[in-house]
Tab-separated table of C-alpha atoms in Angstrom:
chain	number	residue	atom	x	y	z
L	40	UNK	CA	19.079	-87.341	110.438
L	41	UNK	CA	21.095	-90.057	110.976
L	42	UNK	CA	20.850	-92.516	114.115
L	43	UNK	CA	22.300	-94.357	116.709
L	44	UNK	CA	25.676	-95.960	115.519
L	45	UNK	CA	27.122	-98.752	117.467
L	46	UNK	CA	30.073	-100.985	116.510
L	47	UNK	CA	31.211	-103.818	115.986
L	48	UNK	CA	27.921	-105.384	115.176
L	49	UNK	CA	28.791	-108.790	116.362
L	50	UNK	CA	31.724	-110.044	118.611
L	51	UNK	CA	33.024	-113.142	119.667
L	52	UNK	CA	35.204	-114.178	122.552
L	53	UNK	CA	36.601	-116.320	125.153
L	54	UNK	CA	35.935	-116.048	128.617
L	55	UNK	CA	38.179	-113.905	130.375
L	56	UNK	CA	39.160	-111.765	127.160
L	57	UNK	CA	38.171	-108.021	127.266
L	58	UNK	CA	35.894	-106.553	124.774
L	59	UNK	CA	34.787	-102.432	123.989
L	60	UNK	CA	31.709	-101.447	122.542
L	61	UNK	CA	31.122	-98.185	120.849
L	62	UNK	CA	28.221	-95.950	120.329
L	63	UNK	CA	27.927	-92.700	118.655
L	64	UNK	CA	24.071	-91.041	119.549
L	65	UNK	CA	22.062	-88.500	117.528
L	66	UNK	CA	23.850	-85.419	117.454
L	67	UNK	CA	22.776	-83.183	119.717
L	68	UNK	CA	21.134	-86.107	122.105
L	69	UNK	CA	22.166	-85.143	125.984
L	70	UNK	CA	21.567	-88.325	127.424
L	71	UNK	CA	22.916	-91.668	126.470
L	72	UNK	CA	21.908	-94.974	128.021
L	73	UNK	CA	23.977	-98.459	127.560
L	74	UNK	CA	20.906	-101.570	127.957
L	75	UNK	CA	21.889	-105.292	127.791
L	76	UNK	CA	19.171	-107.229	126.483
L	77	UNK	CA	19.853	-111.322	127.073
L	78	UNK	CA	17.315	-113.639	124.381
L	79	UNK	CA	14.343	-113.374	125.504
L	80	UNK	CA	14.595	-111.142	127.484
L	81	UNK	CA	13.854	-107.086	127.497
L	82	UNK	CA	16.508	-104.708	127.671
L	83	UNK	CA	18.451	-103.821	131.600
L	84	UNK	CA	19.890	-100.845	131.817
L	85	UNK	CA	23.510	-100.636	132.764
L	86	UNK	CA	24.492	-96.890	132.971
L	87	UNK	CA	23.173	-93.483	131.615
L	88	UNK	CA	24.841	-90.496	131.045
L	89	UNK	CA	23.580	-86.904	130.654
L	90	UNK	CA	26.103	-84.992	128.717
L	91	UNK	CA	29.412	-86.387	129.846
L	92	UNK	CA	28.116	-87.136	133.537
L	93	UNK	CA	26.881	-90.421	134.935
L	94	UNK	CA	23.252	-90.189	135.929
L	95	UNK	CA	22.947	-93.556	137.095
L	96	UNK	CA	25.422	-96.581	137.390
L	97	UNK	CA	23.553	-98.603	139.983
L	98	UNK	CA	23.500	-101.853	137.498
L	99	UNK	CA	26.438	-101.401	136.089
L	100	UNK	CA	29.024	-104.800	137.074
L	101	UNK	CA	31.546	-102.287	137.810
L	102	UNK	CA	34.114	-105.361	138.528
L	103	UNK	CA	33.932	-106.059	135.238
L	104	UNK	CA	32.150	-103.529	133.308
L	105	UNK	CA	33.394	-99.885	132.666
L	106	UNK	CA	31.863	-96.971	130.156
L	107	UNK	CA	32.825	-93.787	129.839
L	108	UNK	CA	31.298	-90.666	127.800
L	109	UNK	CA	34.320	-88.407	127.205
L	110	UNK	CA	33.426	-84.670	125.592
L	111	UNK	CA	29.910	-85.413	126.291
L	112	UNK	CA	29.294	-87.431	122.923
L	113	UNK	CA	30.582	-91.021	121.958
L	114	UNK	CA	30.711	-93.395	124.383
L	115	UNK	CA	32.471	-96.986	125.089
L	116	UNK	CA	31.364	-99.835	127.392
L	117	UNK	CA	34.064	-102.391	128.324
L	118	UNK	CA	33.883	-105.528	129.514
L	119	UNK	CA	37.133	-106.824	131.250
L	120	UNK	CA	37.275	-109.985	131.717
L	121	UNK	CA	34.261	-111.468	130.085
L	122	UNK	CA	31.978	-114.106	131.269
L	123	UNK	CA	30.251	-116.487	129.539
L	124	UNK	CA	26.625	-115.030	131.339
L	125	UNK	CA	28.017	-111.631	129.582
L	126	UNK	CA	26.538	-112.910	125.850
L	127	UNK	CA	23.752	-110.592	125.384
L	128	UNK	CA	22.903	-107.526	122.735
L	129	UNK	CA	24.524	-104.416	124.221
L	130	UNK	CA	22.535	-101.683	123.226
L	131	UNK	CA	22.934	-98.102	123.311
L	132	UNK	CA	20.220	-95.240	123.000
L	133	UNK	CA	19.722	-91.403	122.949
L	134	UNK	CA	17.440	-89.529	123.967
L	135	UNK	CA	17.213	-85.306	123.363
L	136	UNK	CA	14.266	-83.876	125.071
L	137	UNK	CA	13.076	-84.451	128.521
L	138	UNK	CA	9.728	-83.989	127.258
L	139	UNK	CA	9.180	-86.360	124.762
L	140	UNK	CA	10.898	-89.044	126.537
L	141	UNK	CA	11.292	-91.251	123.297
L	142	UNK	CA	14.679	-93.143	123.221
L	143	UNK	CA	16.434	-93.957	120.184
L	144	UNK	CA	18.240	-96.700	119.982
L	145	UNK	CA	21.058	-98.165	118.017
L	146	UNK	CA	21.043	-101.592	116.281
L	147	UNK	CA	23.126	-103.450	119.087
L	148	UNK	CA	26.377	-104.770	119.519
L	149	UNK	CA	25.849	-108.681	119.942
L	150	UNK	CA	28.513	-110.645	122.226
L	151	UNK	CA	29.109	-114.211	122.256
L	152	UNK	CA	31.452	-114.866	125.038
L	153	UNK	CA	32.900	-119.143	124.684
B	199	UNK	CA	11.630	-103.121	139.822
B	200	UNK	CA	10.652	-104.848	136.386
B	201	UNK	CA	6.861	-104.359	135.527
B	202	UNK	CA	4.663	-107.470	134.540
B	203	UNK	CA	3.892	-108.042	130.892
B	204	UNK	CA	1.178	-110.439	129.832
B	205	UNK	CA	1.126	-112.858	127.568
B	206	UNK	CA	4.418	-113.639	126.982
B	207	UNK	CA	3.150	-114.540	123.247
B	208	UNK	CA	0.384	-114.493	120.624
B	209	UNK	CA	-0.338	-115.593	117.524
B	210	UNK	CA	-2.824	-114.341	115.721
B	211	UNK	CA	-4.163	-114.009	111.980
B	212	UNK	CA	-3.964	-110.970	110.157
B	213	UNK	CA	-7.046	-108.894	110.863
B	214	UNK	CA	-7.744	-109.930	114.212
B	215	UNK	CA	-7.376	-107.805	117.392
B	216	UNK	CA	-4.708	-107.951	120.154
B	217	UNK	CA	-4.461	-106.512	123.841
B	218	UNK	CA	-1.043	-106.968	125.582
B	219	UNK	CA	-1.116	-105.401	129.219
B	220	UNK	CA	1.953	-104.245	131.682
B	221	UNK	CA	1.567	-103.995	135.438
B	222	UNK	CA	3.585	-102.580	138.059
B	223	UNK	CA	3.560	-103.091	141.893
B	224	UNK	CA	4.752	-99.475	142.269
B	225	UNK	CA	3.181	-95.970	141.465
B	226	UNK	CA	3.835	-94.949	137.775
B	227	UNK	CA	5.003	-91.890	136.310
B	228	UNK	CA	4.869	-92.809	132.876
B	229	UNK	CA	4.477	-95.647	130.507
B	230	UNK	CA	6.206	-96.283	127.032
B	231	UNK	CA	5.561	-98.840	124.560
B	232	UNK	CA	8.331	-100.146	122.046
B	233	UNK	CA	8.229	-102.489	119.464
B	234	UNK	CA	11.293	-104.631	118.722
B	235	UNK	CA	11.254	-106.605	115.454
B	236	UNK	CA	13.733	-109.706	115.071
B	237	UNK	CA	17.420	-108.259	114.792
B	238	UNK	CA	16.675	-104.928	114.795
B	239	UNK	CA	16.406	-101.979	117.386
B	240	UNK	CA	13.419	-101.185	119.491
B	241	UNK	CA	11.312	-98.372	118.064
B	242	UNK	CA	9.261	-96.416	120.297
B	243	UNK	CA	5.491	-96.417	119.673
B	244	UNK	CA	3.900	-94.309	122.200
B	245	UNK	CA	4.315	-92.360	125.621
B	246	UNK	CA	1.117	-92.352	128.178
B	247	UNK	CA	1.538	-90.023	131.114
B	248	UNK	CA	0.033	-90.488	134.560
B	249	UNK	CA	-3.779	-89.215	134.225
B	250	UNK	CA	-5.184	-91.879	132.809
B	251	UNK	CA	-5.188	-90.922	128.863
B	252	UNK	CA	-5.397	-93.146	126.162
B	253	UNK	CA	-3.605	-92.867	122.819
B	254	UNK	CA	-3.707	-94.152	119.647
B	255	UNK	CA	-0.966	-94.067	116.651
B	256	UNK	CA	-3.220	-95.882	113.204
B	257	UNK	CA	-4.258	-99.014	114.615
B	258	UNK	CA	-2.497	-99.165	117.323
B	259	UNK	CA	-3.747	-97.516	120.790
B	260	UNK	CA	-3.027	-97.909	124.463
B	261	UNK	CA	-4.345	-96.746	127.733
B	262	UNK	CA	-2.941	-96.190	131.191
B	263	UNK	CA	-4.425	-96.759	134.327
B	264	UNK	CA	-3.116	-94.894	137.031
B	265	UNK	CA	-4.914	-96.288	140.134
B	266	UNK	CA	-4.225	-99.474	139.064
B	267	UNK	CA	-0.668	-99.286	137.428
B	268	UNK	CA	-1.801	-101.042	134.606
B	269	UNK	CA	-1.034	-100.319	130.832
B	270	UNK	CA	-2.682	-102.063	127.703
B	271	UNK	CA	-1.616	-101.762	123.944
B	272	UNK	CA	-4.355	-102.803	121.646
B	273	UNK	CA	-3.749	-103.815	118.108
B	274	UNK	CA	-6.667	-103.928	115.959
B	275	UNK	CA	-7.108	-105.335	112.838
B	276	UNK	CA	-3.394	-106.728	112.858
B	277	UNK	CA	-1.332	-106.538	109.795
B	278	UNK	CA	2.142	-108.884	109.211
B	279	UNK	CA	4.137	-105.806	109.697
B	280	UNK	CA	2.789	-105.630	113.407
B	281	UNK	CA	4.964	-109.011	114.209
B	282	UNK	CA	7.665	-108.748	116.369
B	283	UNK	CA	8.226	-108.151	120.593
B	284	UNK	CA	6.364	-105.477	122.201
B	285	UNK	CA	8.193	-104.016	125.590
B	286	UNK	CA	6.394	-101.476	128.218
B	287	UNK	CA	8.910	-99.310	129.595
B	288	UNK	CA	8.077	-97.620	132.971
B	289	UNK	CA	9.132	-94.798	134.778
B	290	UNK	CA	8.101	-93.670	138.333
B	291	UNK	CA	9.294	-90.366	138.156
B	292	UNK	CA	11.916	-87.960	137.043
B	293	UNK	CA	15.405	-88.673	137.696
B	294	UNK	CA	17.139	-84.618	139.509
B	295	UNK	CA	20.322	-83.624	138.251
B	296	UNK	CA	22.944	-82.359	140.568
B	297	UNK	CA	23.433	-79.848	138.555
B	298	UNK	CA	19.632	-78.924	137.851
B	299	UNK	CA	17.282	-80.175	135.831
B	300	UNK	CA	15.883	-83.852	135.470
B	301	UNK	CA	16.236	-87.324	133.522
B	302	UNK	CA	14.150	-89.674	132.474
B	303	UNK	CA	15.112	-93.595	133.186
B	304	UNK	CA	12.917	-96.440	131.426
B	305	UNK	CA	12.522	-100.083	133.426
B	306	UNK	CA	11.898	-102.314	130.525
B	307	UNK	CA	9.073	-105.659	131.357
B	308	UNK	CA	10.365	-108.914	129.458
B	309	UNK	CA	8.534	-108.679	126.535
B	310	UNK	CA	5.419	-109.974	124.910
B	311	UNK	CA	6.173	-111.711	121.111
B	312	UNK	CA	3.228	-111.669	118.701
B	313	UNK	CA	3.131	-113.154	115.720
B	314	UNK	CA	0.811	-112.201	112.438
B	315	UNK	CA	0.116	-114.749	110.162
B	316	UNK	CA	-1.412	-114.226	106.836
């Protein structure tokens, strides 16, 4: 089965410049989360999506920071314009079953913003 | 909110025991417990459910208190491959759906790095 896929793996840009993140989740996963983890710190969640609906946005920058799950599968998270407090690992995760509650997450998307 | 992990570190030698704990102010509805090696993704370990259980995956166990809001992961008998940043995710309940059913939504502490060394 294969997993979370996220790209691009690393990014670097200047402050103000606009970035997208994308994330493809376990086929067949309902619910998709986007998480920014800073160093050292664990991961926040910034929006979650079951199917192609948002669940919860609540963290979400939304002067800044837009995603969108069209068709109920991939997903993008944009960043527009950046700020340098925006560096972090963006990471996205899947989840299938209510029940087991285990998420499954991608390998990140890291963001340097100069 | 954010629950409380404790320490924020350990080091340890291989074959010795480790308890990291995660606290919350609030009622729980669930604990998780992730491991996060340098790099890589977090990788879920276990799920404890309000009721108090304990549960244990090889070597590695946890318990849940419920009246206290309180979570531990022991490690016992640590091996190098049990390095890396351990995360409690809570949850104080399920999330309802406008258009039925429910979600589940993890708060994620800051972390607790432990280091094995041979």
């Amino acid at each position: 089965e294969a997993g979370v896929a996220q790209s691009p793996r690393y990014k670097i840009i200047e402050k103000r410049q606009s970035v997208a993140f994308w994330c493809n989740p376990i086929s067949g996963h309902a619910t998709l989360y986007w998480y920014q983890q800073i160093l050292g710190q664990g991961p926040k969640l910034l929006i979650q999506f079951q199917n192609n609906g948002v669940v919860d946005d609540s963290q979400l920058p939304k002067d800044r920071f837009s995603a969108e799950r069209l068709k109920g599968v991939d997903s993008t998270l944009k960043i527009q314009p950046a700020k340098l407090e925006d560096s972090a690992v963006y990471l996205c995760a899947s989840s299938s079953s209510i029940n087991t509650g285990e998420l499954f997450f991608g390998e990140g998307s890291r963001l340097t913003v100069l | 909110q954010q629950p409380v992990q404790s320490p924020q570190a350990v080091i340890l030698r291989e074959g010795e025991d480790a308890v990291i704990n995660c606290s919350s102010s609030k009622a729980l509805y669930s604990v998780h417990w992730y491991r996060q090696k340098h790099g890589e993704a977090p990788v879920f370990l276990m799920i404890l459910l309000k009721g108090g259980e304990q549960k244990g995956h090889d070597k590695i166990s946890a318990s849940f208190n419920e009246k206290k809001q309180q979570s531990s992961l022991y490690l016992t008998a640590s091996q190098l491959s049990y390095s890396g940043t351990y995360f409690c995710g809570t949850e104080r309940g399920l999330i309802p759906l406008t258009n039925s059913g429910s979600a589940r939504q993890l708060t994620f502490g800051s972390g607790t790095q432990l280091t094995v060394l041979p």
